[in-house]
CSV table of C-alpha atoms and ligand atoms in Angstrom, one decimal:
chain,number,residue,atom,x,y,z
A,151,UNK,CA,61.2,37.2,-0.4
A,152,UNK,CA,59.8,34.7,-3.5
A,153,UNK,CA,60.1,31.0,-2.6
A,154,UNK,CA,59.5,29.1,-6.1
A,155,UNK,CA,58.4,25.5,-6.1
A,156,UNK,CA,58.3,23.8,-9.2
A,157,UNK,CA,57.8,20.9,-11.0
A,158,UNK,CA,56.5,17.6,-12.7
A,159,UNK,CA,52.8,17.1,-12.3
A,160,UNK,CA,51.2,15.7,-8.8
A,161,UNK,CA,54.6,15.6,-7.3
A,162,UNK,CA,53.2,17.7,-4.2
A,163,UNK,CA,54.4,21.0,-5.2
A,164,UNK,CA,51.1,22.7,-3.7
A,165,UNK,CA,50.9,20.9,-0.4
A,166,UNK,CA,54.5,21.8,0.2
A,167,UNK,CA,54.1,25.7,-0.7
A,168,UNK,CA,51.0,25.6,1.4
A,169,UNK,CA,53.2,23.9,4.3
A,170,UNK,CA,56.2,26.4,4.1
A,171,UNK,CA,53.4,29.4,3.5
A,172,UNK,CA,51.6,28.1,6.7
A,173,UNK,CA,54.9,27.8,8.9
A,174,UNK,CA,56.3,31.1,7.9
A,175,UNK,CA,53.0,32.9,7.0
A,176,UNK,CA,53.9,33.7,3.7
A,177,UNK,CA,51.5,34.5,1.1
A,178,UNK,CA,50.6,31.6,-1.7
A,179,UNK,CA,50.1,31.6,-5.1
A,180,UNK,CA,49.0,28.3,-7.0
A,181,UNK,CA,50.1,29.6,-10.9
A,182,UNK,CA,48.8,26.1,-12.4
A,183,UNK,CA,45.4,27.4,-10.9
A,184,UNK,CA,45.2,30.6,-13.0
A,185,UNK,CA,45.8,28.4,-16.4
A,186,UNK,CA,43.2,25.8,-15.2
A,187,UNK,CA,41.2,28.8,-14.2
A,188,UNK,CA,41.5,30.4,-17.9
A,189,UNK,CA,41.1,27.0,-19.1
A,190,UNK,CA,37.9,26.3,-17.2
A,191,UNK,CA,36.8,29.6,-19.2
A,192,UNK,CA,37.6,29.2,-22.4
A,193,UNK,CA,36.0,25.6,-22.8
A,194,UNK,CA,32.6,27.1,-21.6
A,195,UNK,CA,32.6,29.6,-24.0
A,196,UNK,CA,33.6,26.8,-26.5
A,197,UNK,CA,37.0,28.8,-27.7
A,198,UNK,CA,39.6,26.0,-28.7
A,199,UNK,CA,43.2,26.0,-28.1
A,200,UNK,CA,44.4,25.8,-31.4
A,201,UNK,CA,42.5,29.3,-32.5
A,202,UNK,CA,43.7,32.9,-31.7
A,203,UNK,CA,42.7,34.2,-28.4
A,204,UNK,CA,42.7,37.5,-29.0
A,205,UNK,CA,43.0,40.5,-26.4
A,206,UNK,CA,38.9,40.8,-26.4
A,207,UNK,CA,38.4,37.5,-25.2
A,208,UNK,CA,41.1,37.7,-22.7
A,209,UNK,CA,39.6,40.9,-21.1
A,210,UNK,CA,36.5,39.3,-20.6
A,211,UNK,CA,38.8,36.9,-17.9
A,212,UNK,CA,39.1,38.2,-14.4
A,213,UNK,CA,40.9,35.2,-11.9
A,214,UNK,CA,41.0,35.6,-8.2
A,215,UNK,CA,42.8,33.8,-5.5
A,216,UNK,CA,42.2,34.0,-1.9
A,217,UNK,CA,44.9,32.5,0.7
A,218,UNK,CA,42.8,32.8,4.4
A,219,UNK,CA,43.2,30.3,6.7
A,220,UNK,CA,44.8,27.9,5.0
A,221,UNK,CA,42.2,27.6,2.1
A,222,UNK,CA,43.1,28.6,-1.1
A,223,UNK,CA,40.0,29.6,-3.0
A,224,UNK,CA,40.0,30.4,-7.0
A,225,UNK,CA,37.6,33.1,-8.4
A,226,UNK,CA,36.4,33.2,-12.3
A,227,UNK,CA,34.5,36.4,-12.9
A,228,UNK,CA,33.9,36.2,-8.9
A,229,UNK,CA,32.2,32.4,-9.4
A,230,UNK,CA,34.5,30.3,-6.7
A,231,UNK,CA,35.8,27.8,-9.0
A,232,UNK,CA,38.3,26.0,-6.9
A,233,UNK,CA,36.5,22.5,-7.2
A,234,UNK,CA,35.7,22.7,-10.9
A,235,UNK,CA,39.6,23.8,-12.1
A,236,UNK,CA,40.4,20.3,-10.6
A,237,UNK,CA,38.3,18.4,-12.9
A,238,UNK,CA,39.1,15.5,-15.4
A,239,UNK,CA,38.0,17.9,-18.6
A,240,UNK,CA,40.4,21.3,-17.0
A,241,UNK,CA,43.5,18.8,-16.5
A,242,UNK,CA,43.3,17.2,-19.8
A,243,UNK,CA,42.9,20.3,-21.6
A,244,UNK,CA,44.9,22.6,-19.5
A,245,UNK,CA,48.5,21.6,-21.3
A,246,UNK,CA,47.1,22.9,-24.6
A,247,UNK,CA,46.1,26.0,-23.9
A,248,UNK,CA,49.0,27.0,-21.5
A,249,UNK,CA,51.3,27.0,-24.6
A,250,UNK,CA,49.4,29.7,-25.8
A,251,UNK,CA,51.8,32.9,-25.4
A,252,UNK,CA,49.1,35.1,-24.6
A,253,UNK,CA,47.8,32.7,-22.2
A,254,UNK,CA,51.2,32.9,-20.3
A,255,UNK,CA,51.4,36.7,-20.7
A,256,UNK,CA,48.1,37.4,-18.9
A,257,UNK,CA,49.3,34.6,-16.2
A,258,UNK,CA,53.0,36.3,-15.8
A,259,UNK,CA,50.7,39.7,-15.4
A,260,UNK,CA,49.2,38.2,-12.5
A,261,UNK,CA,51.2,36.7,-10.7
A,262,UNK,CA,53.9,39.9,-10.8
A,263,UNK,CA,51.4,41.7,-9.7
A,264,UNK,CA,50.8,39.9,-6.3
A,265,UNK,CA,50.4,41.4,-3.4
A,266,UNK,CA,53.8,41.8,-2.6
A,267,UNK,CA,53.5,43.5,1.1
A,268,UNK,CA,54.4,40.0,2.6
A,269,UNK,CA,56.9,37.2,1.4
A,270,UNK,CA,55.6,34.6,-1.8
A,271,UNK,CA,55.6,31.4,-2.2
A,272,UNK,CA,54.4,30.5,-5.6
A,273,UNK,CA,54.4,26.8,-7.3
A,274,UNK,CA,53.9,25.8,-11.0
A,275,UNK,CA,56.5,24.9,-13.9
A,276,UNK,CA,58.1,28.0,-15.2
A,277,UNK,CA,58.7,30.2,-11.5
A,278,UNK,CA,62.0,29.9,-10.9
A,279,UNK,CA,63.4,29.8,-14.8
A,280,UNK,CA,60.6,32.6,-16.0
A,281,UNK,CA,58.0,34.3,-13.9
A,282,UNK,CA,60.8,34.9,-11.0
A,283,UNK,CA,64.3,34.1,-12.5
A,284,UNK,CA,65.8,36.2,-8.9
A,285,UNK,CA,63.5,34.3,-6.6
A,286,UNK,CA,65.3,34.1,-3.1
A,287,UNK,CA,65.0,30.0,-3.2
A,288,UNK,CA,64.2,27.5,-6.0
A,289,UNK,CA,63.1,24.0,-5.4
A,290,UNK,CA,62.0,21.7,-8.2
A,291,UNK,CA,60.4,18.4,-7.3
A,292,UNK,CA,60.4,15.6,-9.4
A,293,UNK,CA,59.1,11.9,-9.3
A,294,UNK,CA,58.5,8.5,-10.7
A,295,UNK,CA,55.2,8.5,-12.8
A,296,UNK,CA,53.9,5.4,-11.3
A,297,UNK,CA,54.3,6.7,-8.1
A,298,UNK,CA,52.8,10.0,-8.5
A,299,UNK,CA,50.0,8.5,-10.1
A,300,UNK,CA,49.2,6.2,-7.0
A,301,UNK,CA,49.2,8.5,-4.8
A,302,UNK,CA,46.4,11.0,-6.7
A,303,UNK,CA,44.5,7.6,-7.3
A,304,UNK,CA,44.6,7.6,-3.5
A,305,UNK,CA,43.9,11.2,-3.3
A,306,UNK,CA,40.9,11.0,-5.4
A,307,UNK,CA,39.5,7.8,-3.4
A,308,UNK,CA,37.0,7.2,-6.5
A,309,UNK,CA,37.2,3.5,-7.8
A,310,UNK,CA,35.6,4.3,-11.3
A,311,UNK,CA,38.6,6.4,-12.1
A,312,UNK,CA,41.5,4.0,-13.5
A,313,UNK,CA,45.1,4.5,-12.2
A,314,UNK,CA,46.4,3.9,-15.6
A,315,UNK,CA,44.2,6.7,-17.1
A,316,UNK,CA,45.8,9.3,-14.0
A,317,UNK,CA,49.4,7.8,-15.0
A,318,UNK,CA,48.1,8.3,-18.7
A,319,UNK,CA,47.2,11.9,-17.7
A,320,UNK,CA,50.0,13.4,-15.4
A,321,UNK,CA,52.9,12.1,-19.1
A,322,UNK,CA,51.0,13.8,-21.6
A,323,UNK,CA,51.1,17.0,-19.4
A,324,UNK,CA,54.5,16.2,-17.9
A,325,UNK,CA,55.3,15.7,-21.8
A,326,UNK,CA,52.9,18.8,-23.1
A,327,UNK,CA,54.7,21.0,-20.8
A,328,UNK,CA,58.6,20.3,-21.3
A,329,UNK,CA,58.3,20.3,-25.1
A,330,UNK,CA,56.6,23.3,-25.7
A,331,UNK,CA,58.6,26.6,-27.0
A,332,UNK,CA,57.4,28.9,-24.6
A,333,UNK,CA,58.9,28.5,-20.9
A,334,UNK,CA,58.8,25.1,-20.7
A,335,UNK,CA,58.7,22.9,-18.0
A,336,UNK,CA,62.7,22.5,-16.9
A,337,UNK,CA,64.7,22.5,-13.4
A,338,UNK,CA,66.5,26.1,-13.4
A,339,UNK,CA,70.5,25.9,-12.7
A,340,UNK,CA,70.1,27.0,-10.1
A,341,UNK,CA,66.9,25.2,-8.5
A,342,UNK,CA,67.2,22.7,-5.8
A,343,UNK,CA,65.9,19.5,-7.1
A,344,UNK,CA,64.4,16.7,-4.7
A,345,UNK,CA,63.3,13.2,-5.9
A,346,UNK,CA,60.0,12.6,-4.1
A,347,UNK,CA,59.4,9.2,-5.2
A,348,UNK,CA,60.2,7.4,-2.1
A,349,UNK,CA,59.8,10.6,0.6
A,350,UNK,CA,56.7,11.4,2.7
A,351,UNK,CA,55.3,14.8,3.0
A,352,UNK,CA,57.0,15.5,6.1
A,353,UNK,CA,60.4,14.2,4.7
A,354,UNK,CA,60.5,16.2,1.7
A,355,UNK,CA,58.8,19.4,3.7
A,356,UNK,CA,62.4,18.6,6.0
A,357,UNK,CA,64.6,18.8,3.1
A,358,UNK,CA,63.2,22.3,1.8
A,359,UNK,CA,63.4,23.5,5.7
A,360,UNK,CA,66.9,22.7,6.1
A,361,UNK,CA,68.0,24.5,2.3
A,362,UNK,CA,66.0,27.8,3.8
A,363,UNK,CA,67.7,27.2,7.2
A,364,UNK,CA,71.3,26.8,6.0
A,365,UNK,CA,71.2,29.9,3.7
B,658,DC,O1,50.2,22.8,-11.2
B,658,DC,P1,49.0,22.2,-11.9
B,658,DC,O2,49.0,20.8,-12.2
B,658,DC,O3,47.7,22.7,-11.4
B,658,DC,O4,49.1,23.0,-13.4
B,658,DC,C1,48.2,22.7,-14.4
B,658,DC,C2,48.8,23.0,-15.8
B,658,DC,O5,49.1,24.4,-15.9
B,658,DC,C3,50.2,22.3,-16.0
B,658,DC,O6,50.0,21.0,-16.5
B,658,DC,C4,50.8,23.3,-17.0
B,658,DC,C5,50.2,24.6,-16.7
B,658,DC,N1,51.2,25.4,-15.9
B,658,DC,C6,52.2,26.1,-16.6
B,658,DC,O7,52.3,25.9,-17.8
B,658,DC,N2,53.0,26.9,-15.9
B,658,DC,C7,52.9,27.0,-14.6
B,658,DC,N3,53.8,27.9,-14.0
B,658,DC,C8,52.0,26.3,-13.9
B,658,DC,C9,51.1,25.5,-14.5
């Protein structure tokens, strides 16, 4: 069974396929994490995301995740880079360079190739309409920009960081990733969409329940 969660940015998509993951111990997969991954790697090696990133360069990118005991831990070229992917420089540069149909391609290799012994729950922007268009369930989360934006302000607990700039942040992706040509960021039909804006984790985690349950 493939449980897709998508969605605008920081509306909680990867707390609540860790939740549902946890309760039904499911396997997880965080897509956004391989493009932030892949992005993490390409600025190193100072490769921009408006040249050609040819099959050579994408060889030389090997991304791991890890799902044990409720930790998800992100491996580039078997360095743990789950802390650094969440960084100001990966999430402001990640939109560009997962427009890149190459990018995707190597992504969509991935993540079909999970492990599929055990049930999936995967969460990123393109599961249910691309990667997994016969996924078993399809949720798609969506939210009020402010809102989202206070809430990873609080997340991030760091007073030098502006809440406009995170607000600033999360539209240009939200925007980067629902124009672009190549699976863009869009509820499927057939998705269940929830507005998070004014529901706690536990209220929105309820609502998913009860679609799984009444199927
Ligand atoms: O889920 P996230 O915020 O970590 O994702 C980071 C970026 O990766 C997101 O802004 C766009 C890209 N992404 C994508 O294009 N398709 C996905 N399925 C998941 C993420």
């Amino acid at each position: 069974m493939i449980i897709a969660i998508d969605g605008e940015a920081s509306t909680g998509k990867s707390t609540q396929a860790k939740k549902i993951a946890e309760k039904f111990n499911y396997n997880y997969r965080d897509s956004g994490a391989y493009y932030r991954a892949i992005t993490l790697y390409l600025i190193q090696n100072n490769i921009s995301s408006n040249s050609n990133i040819n099959q050579n360069i994408l060889d030389k990118i090997d991304v791991k995740q890890k799902y044990e005991n409720k930790k998800l831990s992100i491996y580039l070229n078997d360095v743990d880079v789950s802390g650094k992917i969440r960084g100001y420089k990966v999430s402001t540069n990640v939109s560009n360079y997962a427009k890149k149909p190459e990018i995707r391609n190597l992504v969509y290799k991935q993540l079909r190739n999970s492990d599929r012994s055990n049930s999936l729950v995967i969460d990123g922007r393109d599961i249910g309409t691309v990667v997994f268009p016969d996924a078993t369930f399809k949720f798609f989360l969506c939210a009020d920009s402010k809102v989202r934006a206070e809430r990873r302000h609080k997340e991030i607990n760091d007073k030098a960081v502006k809440l406009e700039l995170i607000e600033k942040e999360i539209k240009y992706r939200d925007n980067t990733d629902s124009t672009r040509k190549v699976a863009p960021l869009k509820k499927a039909d057939d998705a269940y969409e929830i507005d998070v804006t004014l529901l706690t984790i536990d209220q929105v985690f309820k609502k998913i329940l009860d679609k799984i349950d009444s199927k």
